[in-house]
CSV table of C-alpha atoms in Angstrom, one decimal:
chain,number,residue,atom,x,y,z
A,1,MET,CA,101.8,114.2,105.4
A,2,ASN,CA,102.3,112.2,102.0
A,3,ARG,CA,99.7,109.9,101.3
A,4,ILE,CA,101.5,107.0,100.2
A,5,LYS,CA,104.1,107.1,102.8
A,6,GLU,CA,101.1,107.1,105.5
A,7,LEU,CA,98.9,104.1,103.5
A,8,PHE,CA,101.8,102.0,103.6
A,9,ASN,CA,103.6,102.9,106.5
A,10,ILE,CA,106.9,103.4,104.8
A,11,GLN,CA,109.9,106.2,104.9
A,12,TYR,CA,109.7,106.9,101.3
A,13,PRO,CA,107.0,106.8,98.7
A,14,ILE,CA,109.1,104.7,96.7
A,15,ILE,CA,107.7,101.4,95.4
A,16,GLN,CA,109.6,98.4,94.1
A,17,ALA,CA,107.5,97.0,91.3
A,18,GLY,CA,106.6,93.2,91.5
A,19,MET,CA,108.7,91.9,88.4
A,20,VAL,CA,108.7,88.4,86.9
A,21,TRP,CA,111.6,86.4,87.8
A,22,CYS,CA,113.3,89.7,89.5
A,23,SER,CA,111.5,90.5,92.5
A,24,GLY,CA,111.8,87.4,95.0
A,25,TRP,CA,111.9,88.1,98.7
A,26,LYS,CA,115.5,89.2,98.9
A,27,LEU,CA,115.0,92.0,96.7
A,28,ALA,CA,111.2,92.9,98.2
A,29,SER,CA,112.7,92.8,101.7
A,30,ALA,CA,115.9,94.9,100.9
A,31,VAL,CA,113.8,97.8,99.7
A,32,SER,CA,111.5,97.7,102.6
A,33,ASN,CA,114.7,97.6,104.9
A,34,ALA,CA,115.7,100.8,102.9
A,35,GLY,CA,112.5,102.6,103.6
A,36,GLY,CA,110.7,102.0,100.6
A,37,LEU,CA,107.9,99.1,99.9
A,38,GLY,CA,109.3,95.8,98.4
A,39,LEU,CA,107.0,93.7,96.5
A,40,ILE,CA,107.2,90.1,96.0
A,41,GLY,CA,105.9,89.2,92.5
A,42,ALA,CA,103.8,86.4,92.4
A,43,GLY,CA,103.3,86.3,88.7
A,44,SER,CA,106.6,83.9,88.4
A,45,MET,CA,105.7,81.6,91.3
A,46,HIS,CA,103.9,78.5,92.1
A,47,PRO,CA,101.9,78.9,95.5
A,48,GLU,CA,104.1,77.1,97.1
A,49,THR,CA,107.2,79.3,96.0
A,50,LEU,CA,105.0,82.5,96.7
A,51,HIS,CA,104.6,81.0,100.5
A,52,GLU,CA,108.3,80.0,100.8
A,53,HIS,CA,109.1,84.0,99.6
A,54,ILE,CA,106.8,85.6,102.0
A,55,LEU,CA,108.2,83.4,105.2
A,56,LYS,CA,111.3,84.3,104.2
A,57,CYS,CA,110.7,88.1,103.5
A,58,LYS,CA,109.2,88.0,107.2
A,59,LYS,CA,112.5,86.9,108.6
A,60,ALA,CA,114.2,89.2,106.7
A,61,THR,CA,112.4,92.5,107.3
A,62,LYS,CA,110.1,94.1,110.1
A,63,ASP,CA,109.0,96.6,107.8
A,64,THR,CA,106.0,96.6,105.7
A,65,PHE,CA,106.3,94.6,102.3
A,66,GLY,CA,103.6,93.2,99.8
A,67,VAL,CA,102.6,90.9,97.0
A,68,ASN,CA,101.9,91.8,93.5
A,69,VAL,CA,99.6,89.3,91.8
A,70,PRO,CA,98.3,89.3,88.0
A,71,LEU,CA,94.7,88.5,88.0
A,72,LEU,CA,94.8,86.1,85.2
A,73,TYR,CA,97.1,84.0,86.9
A,74,PRO,CA,95.8,80.1,86.6
A,75,GLU,CA,96.0,79.4,90.6
A,76,ILE,CA,95.0,82.9,91.8
A,77,ASP,CA,92.4,81.1,94.5
A,78,LYS,CA,95.3,79.6,96.0
A,79,LEU,CA,97.8,82.7,95.8
A,80,MET,CA,95.0,84.7,97.7
A,81,GLU,CA,94.7,81.9,100.3
A,82,ILE,CA,98.7,82.0,101.2
A,83,ILE,CA,98.5,85.7,101.4
A,84,VAL,CA,95.5,85.7,103.9
A,85,GLN,CA,97.0,82.9,105.9
A,86,ASN,CA,100.4,84.4,106.1
A,87,ASN,CA,99.0,87.7,107.0
A,88,VAL,CA,100.3,90.0,104.2
A,89,LYS,CA,99.6,93.7,104.5
A,90,VAL,CA,99.6,95.1,101.1
A,91,VAL,CA,98.3,93.5,97.8
A,92,PHE,CA,99.2,95.2,94.3
A,93,THR,CA,96.7,93.9,91.8
A,94,SER,CA,97.5,93.8,88.0
A,95,ALA,CA,96.5,92.5,84.3
A,96,GLY,CA,92.4,92.0,85.5
A,97,ASN,CA,89.4,93.1,86.9
A,98,PRO,CA,90.1,94.6,90.4
A,99,LYS,CA,86.2,93.9,91.2
A,100,ALA,CA,87.4,90.4,91.3
A,101,TRP,CA,89.3,90.2,94.3
A,102,THR,CA,89.3,93.8,96.2
A,103,SER,CA,86.6,93.2,98.4
A,104,PHE,CA,88.0,89.8,99.5
A,105,LEU,CA,91.3,91.4,100.4
A,106,LYS,CA,89.9,94.3,102.1
A,107,ASN,CA,87.7,92.3,104.2
A,108,HIS,CA,90.6,90.7,105.4
A,109,ASN,CA,92.4,94.0,106.4
A,110,ILE,CA,94.6,94.2,103.4
A,111,THR,CA,95.7,97.5,101.8
A,112,VAL,CA,95.0,97.1,97.8
A,113,ALA,CA,96.8,98.9,95.0
A,114,HIS,CA,96.1,98.3,91.3
A,115,VAL,CA,97.8,99.1,88.0
A,116,VAL,CA,95.8,100.9,85.5
A,117,SER,CA,97.1,102.2,82.0
A,118,SER,CA,94.2,104.4,81.2
A,119,VAL,CA,91.8,106.9,83.1
A,120,LYS,CA,89.2,104.4,82.1
A,121,PHE,CA,90.6,101.7,84.0
A,122,ALA,CA,91.7,104.0,87.0
A,123,LEU,CA,87.9,104.7,87.4
A,124,LYS,CA,86.9,101.2,87.2
A,125,ALA,CA,89.7,100.5,90.0
A,126,GLN,CA,88.5,103.1,92.2
A,127,GLU,CA,84.9,102.0,92.1
A,128,ALA,CA,86.1,98.7,93.0
A,129,GLY,CA,87.2,100.0,96.2
A,130,VAL,CA,91.1,99.8,96.1
A,131,ASP,CA,92.9,102.1,98.1
A,132,ALA,CA,95.2,103.4,95.5
A,133,ILE,CA,95.8,103.4,92.0
A,134,VAL,CA,99.4,102.6,89.8
A,135,ALA,CA,98.8,104.7,86.6
A,136,GLU,CA,101.5,103.0,84.5
A,137,GLY,CA,102.6,104.9,81.3
A,138,PHE,CA,103.6,102.8,78.1
A,139,GLU,CA,107.3,103.2,78.8
A,140,ALA,CA,107.3,100.6,81.4
A,141,GLY,CA,108.6,97.3,80.9
A,142,GLY,CA,107.0,94.0,80.8
A,143,HIS,CA,103.1,93.6,79.8
A,144,ASN,CA,101.9,97.1,79.1
A,145,GLY,CA,98.4,98.9,78.1
A,146,ARG,CA,97.2,98.8,74.7
A,147,GLU,CA,96.7,102.4,74.4
A,148,GLU,CA,100.4,103.2,74.5
A,149,ILE,CA,99.9,106.4,76.5
A,150,THR,CA,103.0,108.1,78.0
A,151,THR,CA,103.5,108.6,81.9
A,152,PHE,CA,103.3,112.5,81.0
A,153,CYS,CA,100.1,112.2,79.9
A,154,LEU,CA,98.6,109.8,81.8
A,155,ILE,CA,99.1,111.0,85.7
A,156,PRO,CA,97.8,114.4,85.0
A,157,ALA,CA,94.9,112.9,83.5
A,158,VAL,CA,94.2,109.9,86.3
A,159,LYS,CA,94.5,112.7,88.9
A,160,ASN,CA,91.9,114.7,87.5
A,161,VAL,CA,89.5,112.2,88.0
A,162,VAL,CA,90.4,110.0,91.1
A,163,LYS,CA,90.5,110.9,94.5
A,164,ILE,CA,92.4,108.2,96.0
A,165,PRO,CA,96.1,108.1,96.3
A,166,LEU,CA,98.0,108.0,93.0
A,167,ILE,CA,101.3,106.1,92.2
A,168,ALA,CA,103.0,106.8,88.9
A,169,ALA,CA,104.8,104.3,87.2
A,170,GLY,CA,106.8,104.1,83.7
A,171,GLY,CA,110.2,105.4,82.7
A,172,ILE,CA,111.2,106.6,86.4
A,173,GLY,CA,114.5,105.6,87.3
A,174,ASN,CA,116.1,108.4,89.0
A,175,GLY,CA,115.2,111.3,91.4
A,176,ARG,CA,114.4,113.8,88.7
A,177,GLY,CA,111.7,111.1,87.4
A,178,MET,CA,110.3,111.0,90.6
A,179,LEU,CA,110.3,114.8,90.9
A,180,GLY,CA,108.2,115.2,87.5
A,181,ALA,CA,105.9,112.6,88.6
A,182,MET,CA,105.0,114.1,91.5
A,183,ALA,CA,104.6,117.5,90.0
A,184,LEU,CA,102.2,115.8,87.4
A,185,GLY,CA,100.1,114.9,90.8
A,186,ALA,CA,101.4,111.8,91.8
A,187,ASP,CA,101.8,110.9,95.3
A,188,GLY,CA,104.5,108.3,95.0
A,189,VAL,CA,106.2,106.5,92.2
A,190,GLN,CA,106.7,102.8,91.5
A,191,ILE,CA,110.1,101.8,90.1
A,192,GLY,CA,110.6,98.2,88.2
A,193,SER,CA,113.5,98.4,85.7
A,194,ARG,CA,116.0,100.2,87.9
A,195,PHE,CA,115.2,97.5,90.8
A,196,ALA,CA,115.6,94.5,87.8
A,197,VAL,CA,119.3,95.8,87.9
A,198,THR,CA,120.3,95.3,91.3
A,199,LYS,CA,122.3,92.9,93.5
A,200,GLU,CA,119.5,91.6,95.2
A,201,SER,CA,117.1,91.0,92.0
A,202,SER,CA,116.9,87.3,91.0
A,203,ALA,CA,117.2,88.1,87.4
A,204,HIS,CA,120.4,86.2,85.7
A,205,ASP,CA,123.5,88.1,85.4
A,206,ASN,CA,123.5,87.9,81.5
A,207,PHE,CA,120.1,90.2,81.8
A,208,LYS,CA,121.7,92.2,84.2
A,209,LYS,CA,124.7,93.1,81.8
A,210,ARG,CA,122.4,93.2,78.7
A,211,VAL,CA,120.3,96.1,80.3
A,212,ILE,CA,123.2,97.9,81.5
A,213,GLU,CA,124.6,97.9,78.1
A,214,SER,CA,121.6,98.9,76.2
A,215,SER,CA,120.9,102.2,74.6
A,216,GLU,CA,118.0,104.6,73.5
A,217,GLY,CA,115.7,102.5,71.1
A,218,ASP,CA,116.8,99.2,72.1
A,219,THR,CA,113.4,98.2,73.7
A,220,VAL,CA,110.0,97.9,72.0
A,221,LEU,CA,106.6,97.5,72.5
A,222,THR,CA,105.7,94.1,70.9
A,223,LEU,CA,103.3,91.0,71.0
A,224,LYS,CA,100.2,93.8,70.7
A,225,GLN,CA,98.2,90.8,69.2
A,226,LEU,CA,98.3,88.9,72.3
A,227,ALA,CA,99.4,91.1,75.5
A,228,PRO,CA,101.5,93.9,74.7
A,229,VAL,CA,105.1,93.7,76.3
A,230,ARG,CA,108.1,95.8,76.4
A,231,LEU,CA,111.1,94.1,75.2
A,232,ILE,CA,115.1,94.5,74.5
A,233,LYS,CA,115.3,93.5,70.6
A,234,ASN,CA,117.1,90.4,70.3
A,235,LYS,CA,116.2,87.3,68.0
A,236,PHE,CA,113.1,86.2,69.4
A,237,TYR,CA,112.0,89.6,69.0
A,238,ASP,CA,113.3,89.3,65.2
A,239,GLN,CA,111.1,86.2,64.8
A,240,VAL,CA,108.2,88.3,66.0
A,241,LEU,CA,108.8,91.0,64.0
A,242,LYS,CA,109.3,89.1,60.7
A,243,ALA,CA,106.0,86.9,61.4
A,244,GLU,CA,104.0,89.9,62.2
A,245,SER,CA,105.2,91.6,58.9
A,246,GLU,CA,104.3,88.2,57.1
A,247,GLY,CA,100.7,88.8,58.4
A,248,ALA,CA,100.8,86.1,61.0
A,249,ASP,CA,97.7,85.2,63.2
A,250,THR,CA,97.5,85.1,66.7
A,251,LEU,CA,97.8,81.3,66.7
A,252,ALA,CA,100.9,81.5,65.0
A,253,ILE,CA,102.4,84.4,67.1
A,254,LYS,CA,101.5,82.1,70.1
A,255,GLU,CA,103.3,79.0,68.7
A,256,ILE,CA,106.6,81.5,68.3
A,257,LEU,CA,106.1,82.5,72.1
A,258,GLY,CA,105.5,79.1,73.3
A,259,LYS,CA,106.1,78.7,76.9
A,260,ARG,CA,108.4,80.3,79.6
A,261,ARG,CA,109.9,82.5,77.0
A,262,SER,CA,110.4,85.3,80.0
A,263,LYS,CA,112.0,82.7,82.3
A,264,LYS,CA,114.3,81.8,79.7
A,265,GLY,CA,115.3,85.4,79.0
A,266,ILE,CA,115.2,87.2,82.5
A,267,PHE,CA,115.7,84.4,84.9
A,268,GLU,CA,117.9,81.5,82.6
A,269,GLY,CA,119.7,84.3,80.8
A,270,ASP,CA,119.2,83.3,77.1
A,271,LEU,CA,119.8,86.5,75.5
A,272,ASP,CA,118.7,85.2,72.1
A,273,GLU,CA,115.8,83.1,72.3
A,274,GLY,CA,113.9,84.7,75.9
A,275,GLU,CA,111.9,87.4,76.3
A,276,LEU,CA,114.1,90.4,77.8
A,277,GLU,CA,111.3,92.4,79.6
A,278,ILE,CA,112.5,95.9,80.7
A,279,GLY,CA,111.5,99.4,80.5
A,280,GLN,CA,112.7,102.2,78.4
A,281,ILE,CA,114.6,103.7,81.4
A,282,SER,CA,116.8,100.8,80.8
A,283,ALA,CA,119.1,102.9,78.4
A,284,TYR,CA,120.1,105.2,81.4
A,285,ILE,CA,121.1,102.5,83.9
A,286,ASN,CA,124.7,101.8,83.6
A,287,SER,CA,125.8,100.2,87.2
A,288,LEU,CA,124.9,97.0,89.4
A,289,ASP,CA,124.1,98.6,92.7
A,290,SER,CA,122.2,97.4,96.0
A,291,ALA,CA,118.5,98.0,96.3
A,292,LYS,CA,119.6,100.2,99.1
A,293,LYS,CA,121.9,102.3,97.4
A,294,VAL,CA,119.0,102.6,94.4
A,295,VAL,CA,116.6,103.9,97.1
A,296,GLN,CA,119.0,106.5,98.9
A,297,ASP,CA,120.4,107.3,95.4
A,298,ILE,CA,116.7,108.2,94.2
A,299,TRP,CA,115.5,109.9,97.2
A,300,GLY,CA,118.6,112.0,97.5
A,301,ASP,CA,118.3,112.9,93.7
A,302,TYR,CA,115.0,114.0,94.3
A,303,GLN,CA,115.4,116.1,97.3
A,304,ASN,CA,118.3,117.9,95.7
A,305,HIS,CA,116.2,118.7,92.5
A,306,LYS,CA,113.2,119.7,94.7
A,307,SER,CA,115.2,122.3,96.6
A,308,ARG,CA,116.7,123.7,93.4
A,309,PHE,CA,113.3,124.0,91.6
A,310,CYS,CA,111.8,125.4,95.0
A,311,SER,CA,114.7,128.4,94.8
A,312,LEU,CA,113.4,129.6,91.3
């Protein structure tokens, strides 16, 4: 029995990442209905908005779904209260110390996974008592680890030191990538970028179109002075690059960043002034499909390639 399927009671060990401005109840429920694990991304939601999305997700699916919570969120207490009150069964935490909330969540019978970018943080998450670890390489979209460790190197390294179920993330968008991650020691995969460009994603159509049109080298890990984030190059990125090359300090970079920059790019579709957060796999996304088709395609592709390699 696959440990991730058993842990989350899902049909396929495929998890949709909880992405800001992309993963609301429509996407999460569609992925869960298709046999994967859908996650509501709380990072872009006020507490009352999260409450609404959880209620709608419960109506849209009878299958397991979860919530992704960045631990540095300013209203974290309210988010956790809403999650507990609504009897959410799964929480993925990220961007913070897992010790802060893991015990609280587990005391409410919630299964907890934590996202890490290095062996060091994987060990800390295991010590904190999480049920699973998401090891995310720097190919991933959105906020990223400063270590810049690739998924290909990270997964086997983490596998060597942890005993709990391991989920691979970063640069995975098809069945071949999933097979590679599983061969390296993962029990399942978390996929963000491919689900960001689906019909159920709440991202703006302009953003989805730009991702589909992107090519190799169009994304770059930037804003390293603040919190590293992978973006598609655009006018905003050029402003940051120019400032950094001229020796701008952290305060100056923060002024350029301003507020709600990711909302402007991903949710409102401003391709010039917004943060266009997406992973390197974006160069190979060339169609806008339903979340169900994405799950089916990934699983079918995984099975086909697995059978081919097993016959060698």
